[in-house]
CSV table of C-alpha atoms in Angstrom, one decimal:
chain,number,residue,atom,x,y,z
W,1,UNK,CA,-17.2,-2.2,27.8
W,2,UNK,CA,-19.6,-0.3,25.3
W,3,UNK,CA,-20.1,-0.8,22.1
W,4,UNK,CA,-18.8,1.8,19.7
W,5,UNK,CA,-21.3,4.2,18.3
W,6,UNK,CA,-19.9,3.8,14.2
W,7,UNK,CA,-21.0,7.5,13.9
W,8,UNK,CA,-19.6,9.0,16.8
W,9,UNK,CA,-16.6,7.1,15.6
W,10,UNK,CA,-16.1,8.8,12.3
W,11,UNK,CA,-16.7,11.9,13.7
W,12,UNK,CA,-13.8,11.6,16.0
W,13,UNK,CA,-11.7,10.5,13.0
W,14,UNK,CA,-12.8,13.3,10.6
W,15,UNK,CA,-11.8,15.7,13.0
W,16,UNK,CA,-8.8,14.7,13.2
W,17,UNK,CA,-7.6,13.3,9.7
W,18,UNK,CA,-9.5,15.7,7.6
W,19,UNK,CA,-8.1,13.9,4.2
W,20,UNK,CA,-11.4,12.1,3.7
W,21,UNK,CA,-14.9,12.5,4.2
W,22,UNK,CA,-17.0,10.5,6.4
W,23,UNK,CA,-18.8,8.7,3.2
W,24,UNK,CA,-15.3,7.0,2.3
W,25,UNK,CA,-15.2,5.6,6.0
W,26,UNK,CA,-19.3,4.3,5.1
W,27,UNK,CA,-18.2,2.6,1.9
W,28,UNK,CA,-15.0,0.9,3.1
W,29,UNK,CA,-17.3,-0.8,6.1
W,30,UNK,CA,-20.3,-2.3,3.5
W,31,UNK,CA,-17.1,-2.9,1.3
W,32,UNK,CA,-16.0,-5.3,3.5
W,33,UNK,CA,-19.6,-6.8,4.3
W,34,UNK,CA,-19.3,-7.7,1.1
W,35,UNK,CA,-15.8,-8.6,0.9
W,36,UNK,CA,-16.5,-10.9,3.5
W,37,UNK,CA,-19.8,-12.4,1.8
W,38,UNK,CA,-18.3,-12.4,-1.1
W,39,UNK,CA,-15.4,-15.1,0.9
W,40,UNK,CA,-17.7,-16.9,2.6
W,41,UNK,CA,-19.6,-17.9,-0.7
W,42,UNK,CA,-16.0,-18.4,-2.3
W,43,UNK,CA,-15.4,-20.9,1.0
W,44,UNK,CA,-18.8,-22.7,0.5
W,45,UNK,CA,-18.6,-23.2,-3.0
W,46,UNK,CA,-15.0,-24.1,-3.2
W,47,UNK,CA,-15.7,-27.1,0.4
W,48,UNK,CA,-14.1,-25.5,2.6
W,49,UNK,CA,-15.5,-26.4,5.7
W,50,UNK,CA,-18.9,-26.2,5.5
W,51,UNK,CA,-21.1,-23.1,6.1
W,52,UNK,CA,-20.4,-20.9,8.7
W,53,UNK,CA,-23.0,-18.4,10.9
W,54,UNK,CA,-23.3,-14.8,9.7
W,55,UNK,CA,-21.1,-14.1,13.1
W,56,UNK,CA,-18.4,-16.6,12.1
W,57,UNK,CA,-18.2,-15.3,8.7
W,58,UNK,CA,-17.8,-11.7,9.9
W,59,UNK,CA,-15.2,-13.4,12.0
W,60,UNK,CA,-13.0,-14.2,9.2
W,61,UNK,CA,-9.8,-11.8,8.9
W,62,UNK,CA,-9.5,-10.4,5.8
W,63,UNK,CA,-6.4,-9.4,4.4
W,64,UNK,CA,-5.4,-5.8,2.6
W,65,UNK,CA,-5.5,-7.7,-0.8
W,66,UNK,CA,-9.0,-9.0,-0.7
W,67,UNK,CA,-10.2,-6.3,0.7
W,68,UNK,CA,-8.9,-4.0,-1.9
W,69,UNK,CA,-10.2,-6.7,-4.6
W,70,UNK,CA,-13.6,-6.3,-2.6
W,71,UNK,CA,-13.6,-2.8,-3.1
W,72,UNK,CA,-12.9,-2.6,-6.1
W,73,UNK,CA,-15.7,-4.8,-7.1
W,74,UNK,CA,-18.0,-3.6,-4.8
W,75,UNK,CA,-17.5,0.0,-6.1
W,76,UNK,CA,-17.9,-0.9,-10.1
W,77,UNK,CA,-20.9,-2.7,-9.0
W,78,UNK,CA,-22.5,0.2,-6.5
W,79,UNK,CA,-21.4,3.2,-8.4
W,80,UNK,CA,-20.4,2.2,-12.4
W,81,UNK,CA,-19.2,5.0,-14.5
W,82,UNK,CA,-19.3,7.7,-11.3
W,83,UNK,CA,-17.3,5.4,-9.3
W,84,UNK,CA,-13.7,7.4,-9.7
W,85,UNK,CA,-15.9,11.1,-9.5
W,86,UNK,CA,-17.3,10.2,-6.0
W,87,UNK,CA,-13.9,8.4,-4.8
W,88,UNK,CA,-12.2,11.8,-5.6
W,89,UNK,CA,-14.9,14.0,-4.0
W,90,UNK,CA,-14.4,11.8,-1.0
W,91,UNK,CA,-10.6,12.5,-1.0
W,92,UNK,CA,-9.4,8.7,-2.3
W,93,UNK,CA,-6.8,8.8,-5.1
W,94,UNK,CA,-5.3,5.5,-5.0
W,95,UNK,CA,-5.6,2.0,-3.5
W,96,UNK,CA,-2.9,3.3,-0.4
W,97,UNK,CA,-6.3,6.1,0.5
W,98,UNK,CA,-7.9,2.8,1.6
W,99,UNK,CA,-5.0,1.4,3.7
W,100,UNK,CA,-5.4,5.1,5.3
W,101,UNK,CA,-9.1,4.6,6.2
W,102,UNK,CA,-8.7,1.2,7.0
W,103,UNK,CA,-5.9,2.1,9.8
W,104,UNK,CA,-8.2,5.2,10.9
W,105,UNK,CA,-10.6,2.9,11.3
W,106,UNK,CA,-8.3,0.2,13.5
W,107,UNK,CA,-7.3,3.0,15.4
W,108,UNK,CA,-10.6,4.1,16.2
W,109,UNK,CA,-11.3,0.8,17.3
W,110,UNK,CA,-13.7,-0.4,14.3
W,111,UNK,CA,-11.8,-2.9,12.9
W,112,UNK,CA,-9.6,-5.4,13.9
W,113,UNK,CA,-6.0,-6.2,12.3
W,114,UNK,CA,-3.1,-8.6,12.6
W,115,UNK,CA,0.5,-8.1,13.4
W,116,UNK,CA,0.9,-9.1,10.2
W,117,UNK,CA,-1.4,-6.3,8.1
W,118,UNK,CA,0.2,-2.9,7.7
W,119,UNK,CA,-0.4,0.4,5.4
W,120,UNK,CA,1.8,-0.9,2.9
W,121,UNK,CA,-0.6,-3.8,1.9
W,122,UNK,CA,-2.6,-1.3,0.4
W,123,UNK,CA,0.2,0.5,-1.8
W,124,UNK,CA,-0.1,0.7,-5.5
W,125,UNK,CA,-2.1,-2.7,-5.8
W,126,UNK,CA,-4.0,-1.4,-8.6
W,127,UNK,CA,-4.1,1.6,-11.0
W,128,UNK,CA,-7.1,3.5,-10.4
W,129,UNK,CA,-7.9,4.4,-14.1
W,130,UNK,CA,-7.4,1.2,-15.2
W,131,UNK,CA,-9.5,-0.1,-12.9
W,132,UNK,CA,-12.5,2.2,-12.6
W,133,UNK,CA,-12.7,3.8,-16.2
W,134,UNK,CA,-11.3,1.7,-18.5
W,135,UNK,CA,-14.6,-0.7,-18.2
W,136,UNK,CA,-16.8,2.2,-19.2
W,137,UNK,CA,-14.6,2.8,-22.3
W,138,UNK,CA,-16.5,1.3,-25.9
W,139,UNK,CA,-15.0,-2.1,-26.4
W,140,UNK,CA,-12.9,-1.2,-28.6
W,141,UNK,CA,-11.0,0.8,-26.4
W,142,UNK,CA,-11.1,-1.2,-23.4
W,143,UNK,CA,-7.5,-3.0,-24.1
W,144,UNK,CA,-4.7,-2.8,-22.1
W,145,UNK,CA,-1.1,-3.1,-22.3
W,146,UNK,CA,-0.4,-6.8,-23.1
W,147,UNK,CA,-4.4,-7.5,-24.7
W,148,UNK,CA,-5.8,-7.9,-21.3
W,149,UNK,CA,-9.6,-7.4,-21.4
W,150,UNK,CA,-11.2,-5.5,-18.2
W,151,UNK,CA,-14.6,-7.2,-17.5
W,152,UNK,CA,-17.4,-5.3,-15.2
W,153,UNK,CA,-18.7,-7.7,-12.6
W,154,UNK,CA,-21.8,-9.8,-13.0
């Protein structure tokens, strides 16, 4: 069986869903390099079972959820302030834009999934402006409904 060229790939996929360009399919995949990283430090840190290889750890299934929270962090820390003009110029809108790339992606072969993971883990998780401006607001702006404090990651 070969390999699957990551580029060829996303060309195929383009062509046919033209809803979001090829960078999108780029940052969901180092997304979730570091979404899984970012576990696999969580897991050594926390005693989980001991340190695994970089192949192991790349092994490790990662759900809608954490890869949206990966994302998310990933992105603030990557793009800061632009973060919301680049995800619109690449077609993403909301968290479900992700579970679309994420399922092009499967279908293409790139990435593996679960009976278990669907589209719908990536529905209205998290509100976009919230998310991706509010941290860029002066602080005395930054609250949200209920006093909660958005923090940029370290």
């Amino acid at each position: 069986m070969q390999p699957i060229d990551f580029d060829e790939a996303i060309d195929r996929i383009v062509k046919q869903d033209p809803r979001y360009d090829r960078e999108a399919y780029r940052f969901v995949r180092d997304a979730l390099d570091h979404t899984q990283a970012r576990l696999q430090r969580a897991a050594t840190k926390g005693g989980r079972g001991g340190r695994k290889s970089g192949r192991e750890a790349a092994a490790h299934h990662v759900s809608g959820r954490e890869l949206l929270d990966g994302i998310r962090e990933f992105a603030l820390k990557e793009f800061g302030p632009m973060v919301l003009t680049l995800f619109e110029e690449w077609g993403i809108h909301s968290t479900a834009d992700f579970g679309e790339i994420v399922f092009n992606m499967v279908d293409a072969r790139l990435l593996n999934k679960t009976d278990e993971d669907s589209r719908n883990d990536f529905k209205n998780v998290f509100d976009f402006q919230a998310t991706f401006r509010t941290p860029f607001l002066p602080e005395g702006s930054r609250r949200l409904q209920g006093g909660t404090n958005i923090e940029l990651p370290l």
